[in-house]
Amino acid sequence: MEAAVRWSAPISGQGNPNRFLVADVARNSIQLGEIDTVKAGRVSTRILCERDGLPNFTAFDWSRKDESLVAIGTSFGHGQVLSVNPDSSVNEVLALPAKLQRKCNSIAFGKGSQLAIGLDKIRGDSSLNIYDITVQSADPLRRLTGAEVITNVKFFTDQPQTLVVGSGGTVRSGHSLKLFDLRERVSAATATVHTRHVHLVSLDTADENYWASAGPGLENTLSIWDRRRLSTTETSASDSLTNSPVLQIPSVFPSATQPHIWSLRFTGYKAGAFASLSDSGHIRFFDVSRVARGKHEEDGLFVRSSHEVTERQTDKVDKIICFDHAPAGTLLNSNSILTISERRQIRALNTPSQAPSALLSHVGSALIASKSAVFTLSPTSPKKSHPGARSTLVGDGNPRSHITAEIAHLSSRERHRNFLNGTCNSSRNSLALVLRHMSVQRQRCFEGYGLDPETNIGVVRDDPWLVELWEVVRRLQRMAVNQGMVQNGANLSFFGVCDLWFGSFQGKEQRLKRPPPSQEEYAKLVKQILARHSYSTFDGVETDFPARRQLALAICGWKFDERRLRAKCSDILSRKEYYKAIVVAVAHGRRDIAMDLLKSLTRTKSIENSALAAVVACSNITATERALCEWMVEEAEDPYLKALLIYFISGSWESVVHMVELPLQYRVAIALKFTNDENLGRFLTNAVEDAVEAGDTEGVILTGLTEAALELFQNYILKTKDVQTAYLAMAFVAPHGLQDQSPWELWRATYFEQMQAWSAFIQRAQVSAAHNKLVRAQAIGHKPAKHSLDRASAEQGPHSLAMMCLQCRKPIALPMSTSHQSLISYPRGTKVYTPTYHDKPYSFLESLPGSMKGKRVLVVGATGQIGSEICLSFARAGASIAFAAPRAATAARSFDLLAEDIKSASSKCGVEDPEVLGLDLDVRSQESVDRCRRRVAEVFEGRLDVVIAAHGTLDPFTRILDSEPDTWWNTWEVNLKGVYLVARAFVPLLQRAHRHSSVDDGQRGAIDGCGYFVALSSVVQHLLYDGSSAYNASKTAVHRVVECLAAELATQQQEQQHTIREVIPFVIHPGAVKSQLSMTMPKHMHPLFVESPTLAGETLAWLCRERRSWLAGRYIGCNWDMAELLERSDEIERHDLLKMRMAT
């Protein structure tokens, strides 16, 4: 922070709206100013008070309660409260020295007299201290954290005892945002969300449920958080939350120069409106709005519009260094921003008016609506494309052969990202070009993008990075022809360089017909494969593994004879990549070919670097030539020319291997040729990890089309949304060449839905037929012109014939959700019990208002996404609600909000003043559960009608051998022990007979005749997911325990039928709901969670409204159609179905 400006915004509303404060960190001064006049953006101001000569300060805040007070935090950790009262000569009001010196990162006034100071971490002292400035004491009132870096502190004004804190983490924990409630006696955070975005925290004072934050250093991404979501958890044993932001903006300042966020401020006059300043002085304004997702679902956020407030500036301009939004009542125009430049010039800027609205159709056209007109704009129709048509992304030409000085320093990966973002061109893209960019996958589909690499190379020829991907796939496919990569029961088809070099078959056991080969056996089979392909012997660095290197070079496209090398260089020259062709020749050890190329290029004046020929011709260069090369390196923009010069200067290819400006494929090939074994292994390990994490398609040369490529493509999809390429590339080995094919199956379903929406029916059938042909060939052992993975069996997918509406693209013959049964909630092998499948509430479940009036319901785990909806559904039916959850893991306000929502839902149904009871509960603790039972019995007169155990926990999937015993067992403690303790404590309250209940005529059952005990289970109990053992087994055990409970209660009912009433226990699967719990599952499963949480609540309220004894001990799915299930109740009871049994 060099300087900052803040407007006067006192809570009392009695301040002068034209006053502002400038904190000049570089000059160690604080100035209180006031606007005199504004003319043509020029602001005339006067200084009312100045405090200079201050100690070096790194943080400041201006009191909203008393505008004469300013707090600063120094670089030594000391806090000072200063007076900026123009009528007073008093400078310092209060000094707050730090116990141990270190930097102060943030300081913040509360609504009252609180002052929070956040410091760097140091052993032996708290990093977050709370003071009362009305008490003349240097000792803090509260010490809230231990030794951790506090990056930001902000108080909420609507909840003045609550503050949000950015934490840089400790040795044992990572970066996080935390909520603290000063009313709590303990110093622990009431909510924690783990994220790197812990800097520049800014509250939306127009709606303080939301705030924004940014990441460290050079990051160009910000997140927006919802305070209410941080207080929602389904994990009764978790001390920290891992909620996601409600909105993440990945590229705040789209630019090839990669600016990063410098400042972030909400307007204060409009909810969701904020601006951000970059380090280059560029201001961008965002308008974020809510999107309604349904009556009973949480709203989401989206960027409604964003505007350029300033033109992009360079360091040579007097750039803007700070800004703030003008409040109402100033001399400035509405929607104005006050800015200060490096030269301390004050200017006022106006934010642009709102951009026209635009709606996109499924075929890529846009409907544009402004104040004066409405018009439609469409991209070029793909149906009119011809053999020469191109699905061009950005402009013409090869972006790898046109490298400007602006992007010469960027890595190959960064240039690809800029290319996809359309930032390679300096001119702004037209809307038509943007639409073409968005519809490029549709264009490719109609141009024949499928399972023929040769055709695909032509389709994507405007994107060299995808061309390179398909060239790699083509080479791997050709090497696999006629089982060319199969030897001694080991199938190396579509192996990448890393797999080939390390020789590991871990996670690839499906590729072996016998036990994994030893190192000696592996070396022998690689030599045999090398001989089968007639590759020459390795000619390069001394190595223990020459055969592996030679085979890996073949994967990289290395040419082993002069004719093929000359042909390759000629092909590269045709693409005008002149220096690349020379580098390829020199790296192959053929300087004679390089000289021939240089002579030809010099004659045609394709290059002007004639001095290069002299260097290439000599085996050793002189000092003069070396100096010339060093000068040329500094001036070179072409990465291949730079690589060649660096090689000549150093006499070694080692430096070239680490040049990220070069494509990864060439760096790998050079490393294989010239790097020793130890350095090669280290380079490959680091490169593949980096490529997979970045989702870089260049990394396929290392991963091949194996399990590692699945993770790479998953990250690629997250960055580019290109499911099409990921599905097609992995289709060459899926499903039987992969141990876990579920990500690929999800991509297939998604891509097929896209083609359905594009009306690409023929193209979809062609892709499906081509893939089935490959799979059948694998099954029957043929050796087709393509590859063979030599599998013993194969399955054909289901037929893809359906009647579709041409407008909405939904099936006509069946509900849309029926076609998604295997994708959303019930994977292959799990039975959907009713013909009709639901993913949201439907009319049959409509509860009668007041139908459960006077009934008492307890919901455990009620603050979770599903538990809260269950509470509201029973409240709408008129029941009184007791809800329980771990208050320590949530913000206290969540209890109050839920109670208010329950009362509101009841009142809308005509139930006046219902009984609502919130309870703090840890389901793992018998003492806590018993304490809740006593309180419920006291308030609800010793009886209940329905008890629902909706709590649960799920840790990230971890295999048993890699798991932590305490973490694994904790899942059982919450999921199973919790159900046991809740049943043990509360079922006796269900058994107490109703002696004074009022019952409407003709309505009997649970109202006065029985009680219900329901435990939430999961469809996962029927499935096997890699790493889900704790959750899977605990949910399976829950069902079995409930079966045992049902049998015991039935016996007890027979024995004591005159003194206790019937209790019906059963388990229910709530559906595939997006929640904090489900988001801990692997990323490729996240798109499955699309179902409404309200469905579970409405289904349970309907089931528990009447006596349904046939439910006892059974498993029920909320997605099943209840009317159809009811029709089968006699059959279910007669054959004792929907229970756990061993199939024989």
PDB file of C-alpha atoms in Angstrom, residues 840-1052:
ATOM      1  CA  LYS A 840     -37.404 -31.639  -7.011  1.00  0.00           C
ATOM      2  CA  PRO A 841     -40.766 -31.480  -5.154  1.00  0.00           C
ATOM      3  CA  TYR A 842     -43.888 -32.444  -7.103  1.00  0.00           C
ATOM      4  CA  SER A 843     -47.630 -31.946  -6.606  1.00  0.00           C
ATOM      5  CA  PHE A 844     -48.321 -35.327  -4.966  1.00  0.00           C
ATOM      6  CA  LEU A 845     -46.235 -34.311  -1.947  1.00  0.00           C
ATOM      7  CA  GLU A 846     -48.088 -31.076  -1.253  1.00  0.00           C
ATOM      8  CA  SER A 847     -48.663 -30.999   2.499  1.00  0.00           C
ATOM      9  CA  LEU A 848     -52.008 -29.907   3.886  1.00  0.00           C
ATOM     10  CA  PRO A 849     -51.529 -26.710   5.934  1.00  0.00           C
ATOM     11  CA  GLY A 850     -51.939 -27.623   9.588  1.00  0.00           C
ATOM     12  CA  SER A 851     -52.076 -31.367   8.908  1.00  0.00           C
ATOM     13  CA  MET A 852     -49.487 -31.922  11.646  1.00  0.00           C
ATOM     14  CA  LYS A 853     -50.600 -29.136  13.951  1.00  0.00           C
ATOM     15  CA  GLY A 854     -49.805 -29.952  17.574  1.00  0.00           C
ATOM     16  CA  LYS A 855     -47.190 -32.523  16.621  1.00  0.00           C
ATOM     17  CA  ARG A 856     -43.593 -32.268  17.875  1.00  0.00           C
ATOM     18  CA  VAL A 857     -40.627 -32.937  15.567  1.00  0.00           C
ATOM     19  CA  LEU A 858     -36.915 -33.113  16.448  1.00  0.00           C
ATOM     20  CA  VAL A 859     -34.377 -32.662  13.634  1.00  0.00           C
ATOM     21  CA  VAL A 860     -30.719 -33.403  14.475  1.00  0.00           C
ATOM     22  CA  GLY A 861     -28.163 -31.773  12.138  1.00  0.00           C
ATOM     23  CA  ALA A 862     -30.691 -29.090  11.307  1.00  0.00           C
ATOM     24  CA  THR A 863     -28.323 -26.328  10.228  1.00  0.00           C
ATOM     25  CA  GLY A 864     -27.171 -28.292   7.194  1.00  0.00           C
ATOM     26  CA  GLN A 865     -28.547 -27.775   3.703  1.00  0.00           C
ATOM     27  CA  ILE A 866     -30.856 -30.796   3.966  1.00  0.00           C
ATOM     28  CA  GLY A 867     -31.650 -30.605   7.692  1.00  0.00           C
ATOM     29  CA  SER A 868     -32.873 -27.002   7.494  1.00  0.00           C
ATOM     30  CA  GLU A 869     -35.212 -27.856   4.604  1.00  0.00           C
ATOM     31  CA  ILE A 870     -36.635 -30.761   6.627  1.00  0.00           C
ATOM     32  CA  CYS A 871     -37.395 -28.330   9.466  1.00  0.00           C
ATOM     33  CA  LEU A 872     -39.183 -25.944   7.100  1.00  0.00           C
ATOM     34  CA  SER A 873     -41.244 -28.703   5.458  1.00  0.00           C
ATOM     35  CA  PHE A 874     -42.578 -29.922   8.808  1.00  0.00           C
ATOM     36  CA  ALA A 875     -43.164 -26.299   9.870  1.00  0.00           C
ATOM     37  CA  ARG A 876     -45.308 -25.738   6.774  1.00  0.00           C
ATOM     38  CA  ALA A 877     -47.346 -28.765   7.864  1.00  0.00           C
ATOM     39  CA  GLY A 878     -47.935 -27.062  11.220  1.00  0.00           C
ATOM     40  CA  ALA A 879     -45.619 -29.038  13.514  1.00  0.00           C
ATOM     41  CA  SER A 880     -43.619 -27.601  16.408  1.00  0.00           C
ATOM     42  CA  ILE A 881     -39.908 -27.968  15.783  1.00  0.00           C
ATOM     43  CA  ALA A 882     -36.917 -28.702  17.965  1.00  0.00           C
ATOM     44  CA  PHE A 883     -33.658 -28.517  16.023  1.00  0.00           C
ATOM     45  CA  ALA A 884     -30.177 -29.499  17.155  1.00  0.00           C
ATOM     46  CA  ALA A 885     -26.713 -28.846  15.747  1.00  0.00           C
ATOM     47  CA  PRO A 886     -23.206 -28.089  17.030  1.00  0.00           C
ATOM     48  CA  ARG A 887     -23.348 -24.372  17.811  1.00  0.00           C
ATOM     49  CA  ALA A 888     -19.537 -24.257  18.227  1.00  0.00           C
ATOM     50  CA  ALA A 889     -19.059 -25.055  14.532  1.00  0.00           C
ATOM     51  CA  THR A 890     -21.471 -22.384  13.285  1.00  0.00           C
ATOM     52  CA  ALA A 891     -22.168 -18.705  13.726  1.00  0.00           C
ATOM     53  CA  ALA A 892     -24.701 -18.164  16.519  1.00  0.00           C
ATOM     54  CA  ARG A 893     -26.906 -16.217  14.137  1.00  0.00           C
ATOM     55  CA  SER A 894     -27.663 -19.380  12.176  1.00  0.00           C
ATOM     56  CA  PHE A 895     -29.797 -20.658  15.037  1.00  0.00           C
ATOM     57  CA  ASP A 896     -31.706 -17.387  15.129  1.00  0.00           C
ATOM     58  CA  LEU A 897     -32.162 -17.288  11.354  1.00  0.00           C
ATOM     59  CA  LEU A 898     -33.418 -20.859  11.234  1.00  0.00           C
ATOM     60  CA  ALA A 899     -35.822 -20.194  14.099  1.00  0.00           C
ATOM     61  CA  GLU A 900     -37.163 -17.137  12.271  1.00  0.00           C
ATOM     62  CA  ASP A 901     -37.573 -19.098   9.035  1.00  0.00           C
ATOM     63  CA  ILE A 902     -39.438 -21.864  10.877  1.00  0.00           C
ATOM     64  CA  LYS A 903     -41.810 -19.387  12.509  1.00  0.00           C
ATOM     65  CA  SER A 904     -42.354 -17.619   9.190  1.00  0.00           C
ATOM     66  CA  ALA A 905     -43.143 -20.921   7.433  1.00  0.00           C
ATOM     67  CA  SER A 906     -45.595 -21.868  10.192  1.00  0.00           C
ATOM     68  CA  SER A 907     -47.360 -18.508  10.198  1.00  0.00           C
ATOM     69  CA  LYS A 908     -47.940 -18.699   6.451  1.00  0.00           C
ATOM     70  CA  CYS A 909     -49.817 -21.951   7.076  1.00  0.00           C
ATOM     71  CA  GLY A 910     -52.022 -20.383   9.748  1.00  0.00           C
ATOM     72  CA  VAL A 911     -50.134 -21.784  12.751  1.00  0.00           C
ATOM     73  CA  GLU A 912     -49.782 -19.026  15.313  1.00  0.00           C
ATOM     74  CA  ASP A 913     -46.826 -18.908  17.697  1.00  0.00           C
ATOM     75  CA  PRO A 914     -45.444 -22.440  17.126  1.00  0.00           C
ATOM     76  CA  GLU A 915     -42.988 -23.893  19.631  1.00  0.00           C
ATOM     77  CA  VAL A 916     -39.438 -23.620  18.233  1.00  0.00           C
ATOM     78  CA  LEU A 917     -36.443 -24.844  20.219  1.00  0.00           C
ATOM     79  CA  GLY A 918     -32.767 -24.619  19.188  1.00  0.00           C
ATOM     80  CA  LEU A 919     -30.264 -26.933  20.888  1.00  0.00           C
ATOM     81  CA  ASP A 920     -26.472 -27.119  20.915  1.00  0.00           C
ATOM     82  CA  LEU A 921     -25.581 -30.766  20.301  1.00  0.00           C
ATOM     83  CA  ASP A 922     -22.502 -32.909  19.686  1.00  0.00           C
ATOM     84  CA  VAL A 923     -23.842 -36.286  18.564  1.00  0.00           C
ATOM     85  CA  ARG A 924     -20.605 -38.019  19.555  1.00  0.00           C
ATOM     86  CA  SER A 925     -21.110 -37.141  23.217  1.00  0.00           C
ATOM     87  CA  GLN A 926     -23.557 -39.107  25.363  1.00  0.00           C
ATOM     88  CA  GLU A 927     -23.552 -36.279  27.887  1.00  0.00           C
ATOM     89  CA  SER A 928     -24.502 -33.739  25.212  1.00  0.00           C
ATOM     90  CA  VAL A 929     -27.262 -35.962  23.806  1.00  0.00           C
ATOM     91  CA  ASP A 930     -28.712 -36.667  27.269  1.00  0.00           C
ATOM     92  CA  ARG A 931     -28.695 -32.958  28.079  1.00  0.00           C
ATOM     93  CA  CYS A 932     -30.679 -32.265  24.913  1.00  0.00           C
ATOM     94  CA  ARG A 933     -33.138 -35.043  25.749  1.00  0.00           C
ATOM     95  CA  ARG A 934     -33.857 -33.480  29.147  1.00  0.00           C
ATOM     96  CA  ARG A 935     -34.424 -30.069  27.561  1.00  0.00           C
ATOM     97  CA  VAL A 936     -36.733 -31.454  24.849  1.00  0.00           C
ATOM     98  CA  ALA A 937     -38.705 -33.443  27.414  1.00  0.00           C
ATOM     99  CA  GLU A 938     -39.097 -30.311  29.533  1.00  0.00           C
ATOM    100  CA  VAL A 939     -40.317 -28.076  26.702  1.00  0.00           C
ATOM    101  CA  PHE A 940     -42.389 -30.648  24.778  1.00  0.00           C
ATOM    102  CA  GLU A 941     -44.068 -32.228  27.832  1.00  0.00           C
ATOM    103  CA  GLY A 942     -42.084 -35.445  27.598  1.00  0.00           C
ATOM    104  CA  ARG A 943     -43.148 -36.630  24.158  1.00  0.00           C
ATOM    105  CA  LEU A 944     -42.216 -36.421  20.478  1.00  0.00           C
ATOM    106  CA  ASP A 945     -43.867 -37.565  17.258  1.00  0.00           C
ATOM    107  CA  VAL A 946     -40.981 -37.591  14.776  1.00  0.00           C
ATOM    108  CA  VAL A 947     -37.206 -37.760  15.303  1.00  0.00           C
ATOM    109  CA  ILE A 948     -34.962 -37.296  12.264  1.00  0.00           C
ATOM    110  CA  ALA A 949     -31.207 -37.915  12.457  1.00  0.00           C
ATOM    111  CA  ALA A 950     -30.058 -35.710   9.571  1.00  0.00           C
ATOM    112  CA  HIS A 951     -26.490 -35.235  10.781  1.00  0.00           C
ATOM    113  CA  GLY A 952     -23.435 -36.687   9.087  1.00  0.00           C
ATOM    114  CA  THR A 953     -19.837 -36.119   8.088  1.00  0.00           C
ATOM    115  CA  LEU A 954     -17.706 -37.017   5.099  1.00  0.00           C
ATOM    116  CA  ASP A 955     -13.965 -36.501   4.863  1.00  0.00           C
ATOM    117  CA  PRO A 956     -12.199 -36.336   1.466  1.00  0.00           C
ATOM    118  CA  PHE A 957     -11.979 -39.773  -0.138  1.00  0.00           C
ATOM    119  CA  THR A 958      -8.864 -41.570   1.091  1.00  0.00           C
ATOM    120  CA  ARG A 959      -7.855 -45.165   0.596  1.00  0.00           C
ATOM    121  CA  ILE A 960      -7.632 -47.295   3.729  1.00  0.00           C
ATOM    122  CA  LEU A 961      -3.873 -47.756   3.480  1.00  0.00           C
ATOM    123  CA  ASP A 962      -3.390 -43.981   3.180  1.00  0.00           C
ATOM    124  CA  SER A 963      -5.904 -42.957   5.843  1.00  0.00           C
ATOM    125  CA  GLU A 964      -5.430 -41.501   9.320  1.00  0.00           C
ATOM    126  CA  PRO A 965      -7.068 -43.821  11.894  1.00  0.00           C
ATOM    127  CA  ASP A 966      -8.511 -40.986  13.989  1.00  0.00           C
ATOM    128  CA  THR A 967     -10.043 -39.290  10.958  1.00  0.00           C
ATOM    129  CA  TRP A 968     -11.396 -42.573   9.599  1.00  0.00           C
ATOM    130  CA  TRP A 969     -12.932 -43.552  12.928  1.00  0.00           C
ATOM    131  CA  ASN A 970     -14.361 -40.061  13.485  1.00  0.00           C
ATOM    132  CA  THR A 971     -16.651 -40.681  10.485  1.00  0.00           C
ATOM    133  CA  TRP A 972     -18.056 -43.710  12.314  1.00  0.00           C
ATOM    134  CA  GLU A 973     -18.381 -41.715  15.545  1.00  0.00           C
ATOM    135  CA  VAL A 974     -20.543 -39.090  13.846  1.00  0.00           C
ATOM    136  CA  ASN A 975     -22.492 -41.201  11.349  1.00  0.00           C
ATOM    137  CA  LEU A 976     -23.082 -44.385  13.367  1.00  0.00           C
ATOM    138  CA  LYS A 977     -22.518 -43.633  17.043  1.00  0.00           C
ATOM    139  CA  GLY A 978     -24.487 -40.415  16.603  1.00  0.00           C
ATOM    140  CA  VAL A 979     -27.515 -42.306  15.259  1.00  0.00           C
ATOM    141  CA  TYR A 980     -27.201 -44.852  18.083  1.00  0.00           C
ATOM    142  CA  LEU A 981     -27.084 -42.180  20.817  1.00  0.00           C
ATOM    143  CA  VAL A 982     -29.958 -40.183  19.303  1.00  0.00           C
ATOM    144  CA  ALA A 983     -32.140 -43.301  18.994  1.00  0.00           C
ATOM    145  CA  ARG A 984     -31.273 -44.454  22.516  1.00  0.00           C
ATOM    146  CA  ALA A 985     -32.174 -41.066  23.997  1.00  0.00           C
ATOM    147  CA  PHE A 986     -35.234 -39.988  22.023  1.00  0.00           C
ATOM    148  CA  VAL A 987     -37.100 -43.149  20.966  1.00  0.00           C
ATOM    149  CA  PRO A 988     -38.565 -43.421  24.522  1.00  0.00           C
ATOM    150  CA  LEU A 989     -40.137 -39.985  23.974  1.00  0.00           C
ATOM    151  CA  LEU A 990     -41.679 -41.317  20.746  1.00  0.00           C
ATOM    152  CA  GLN A 991     -43.131 -44.315  22.564  1.00  0.00           C
ATOM    153  CA  ARG A 992     -45.172 -42.257  25.025  1.00  0.00           C
ATOM    154  CA  ALA A 993     -48.833 -42.493  24.052  1.00  0.00           C
ATOM    155  CA  HIS A 994     -50.890 -39.414  23.254  1.00  0.00           C
ATOM    156  CA  ARG A 995     -53.571 -39.137  25.901  1.00  0.00           C
ATOM    157  CA  HIS A 996     -54.908 -35.634  25.193  1.00  0.00           C
ATOM    158  CA  SER A 997     -54.378 -35.167  21.469  1.00  0.00           C
ATOM    159  CA  SER A 998     -57.005 -33.560  19.297  1.00  0.00           C
ATOM    160  CA  VAL A 999     -57.585 -35.489  16.102  1.00  0.00           C
ATOM    161  CA  ASP A1000     -59.619 -34.483  13.078  1.00  0.00           C
ATOM    162  CA  ASP A1001     -62.221 -36.989  11.966  1.00  0.00           C
ATOM    163  CA  GLY A1002     -60.880 -39.584   9.616  1.00  0.00           C
ATOM    164  CA  GLN A1003     -57.247 -38.654  10.096  1.00  0.00           C
ATOM    165  CA  ARG A1004     -55.298 -41.181  12.080  1.00  0.00           C
ATOM    166  CA  GLY A1005     -51.768 -42.600  12.026  1.00  0.00           C
ATOM    167  CA  ALA A1006     -48.656 -40.777  13.201  1.00  0.00           C
ATOM    168  CA  ILE A1007     -50.837 -37.980  14.488  1.00  0.00           C
ATOM    169  CA  ASP A1008     -52.043 -40.079  17.393  1.00  0.00           C
ATOM    170  CA  GLY A1009     -51.193 -43.664  16.617  1.00  0.00           C
ATOM    171  CA  CYS A1010     -47.449 -43.958  15.993  1.00  0.00           C
ATOM    172  CA  GLY A1011     -44.113 -42.182  15.989  1.00  0.00           C
ATOM    173  CA  TYR A1012     -41.290 -42.131  13.454  1.00  0.00           C
ATOM    174  CA  PHE A1013     -37.531 -42.441  13.834  1.00  0.00           C
ATOM    175  CA  VAL A1014     -35.756 -41.619  10.560  1.00  0.00           C
ATOM    176  CA  ALA A1015     -32.001 -41.732   9.842  1.00  0.00           C
ATOM    177  CA  LEU A1016     -30.536 -40.162   6.723  1.00  0.00           C
ATOM    178  CA  SER A1017     -28.579 -42.710   4.742  1.00  0.00           C
ATOM    179  CA  SER A1018     -27.075 -42.479   1.269  1.00  0.00           C
ATOM    180  CA  VAL A1019     -27.141 -44.309  -2.023  1.00  0.00           C
ATOM    181  CA  VAL A1020     -23.381 -44.694  -1.463  1.00  0.00           C
ATOM    182  CA  GLN A1021     -24.137 -47.542   0.958  1.00  0.00           C
ATOM    183  CA  HIS A1022     -24.968 -49.666  -2.113  1.00  0.00           C
ATOM    184  CA  LEU A1023     -21.879 -48.661  -4.078  1.00  0.00           C
ATOM    185  CA  LEU A1024     -18.106 -48.920  -3.978  1.00  0.00           C
ATOM    186  CA  TYR A1025     -16.122 -45.730  -4.608  1.00  0.00           C
ATOM    187  CA  ASP A1026     -12.361 -45.691  -4.379  1.00  0.00           C
ATOM    188  CA  GLY A1027     -11.459 -44.073  -1.028  1.00  0.00           C
ATOM    189  CA  SER A1028     -14.977 -43.948   0.421  1.00  0.00           C
ATOM    190  CA  SER A1029     -14.617 -46.805   2.903  1.00  0.00           C
ATOM    191  CA  ALA A1030     -15.363 -44.812   6.077  1.00  0.00           C
ATOM    192  CA  TYR A1031     -18.475 -43.091   4.729  1.00  0.00           C
ATOM    193  CA  ASN A1032     -19.708 -46.079   2.734  1.00  0.00           C
ATOM    194  CA  ALA A1033     -19.360 -48.588   5.565  1.00  0.00           C
ATOM    195  CA  SER A1034     -20.744 -46.251   8.249  1.00  0.00           C
ATOM    196  CA  LYS A1035     -23.886 -45.531   6.191  1.00  0.00           C
ATOM    197  CA  THR A1036     -24.303 -49.248   5.525  1.00  0.00           C
ATOM    198  CA  ALA A1037     -24.053 -49.861   9.267  1.00  0.00           C
ATOM    199  CA  VAL A1038     -26.653 -47.143   9.937  1.00  0.00           C
ATOM    200  CA  HIS A1039     -29.191 -49.035   7.838  1.00  0.00           C
ATOM    201  CA  ARG A1040     -28.445 -52.294   9.625  1.00  0.00           C
ATOM    202  CA  VAL A1041     -28.740 -50.658  13.054  1.00  0.00           C
ATOM    203  CA  VAL A1042     -32.117 -49.177  12.068  1.00  0.00           C
ATOM    204  CA  GLU A1043     -33.261 -52.643  10.934  1.00  0.00           C
ATOM    205  CA  CYS A1044     -32.269 -54.025  14.350  1.00  0.00           C
ATOM    206  CA  LEU A1045     -34.073 -51.165  16.082  1.00  0.00           C
ATOM    207  CA  ALA A1046     -37.224 -51.856  14.073  1.00  0.00           C
ATOM    208  CA  ALA A1047     -37.177 -55.553  15.053  1.00  0.00           C
ATOM    209  CA  GLU A1048     -36.589 -54.752  18.735  1.00  0.00           C
ATOM    210  CA  LEU A1049     -39.330 -52.111  18.860  1.00  0.00           C
ATOM    211  CA  ALA A1050     -41.802 -54.449  17.168  1.00  0.00           C
ATOM    212  CA  THR A1051     -41.133 -57.081  19.854  1.00  0.00           C
ATOM    213  CA  GLN A1052     -41.412 -54.494  22.611  1.00  0.00           C
TER     214      GLN A1052
END
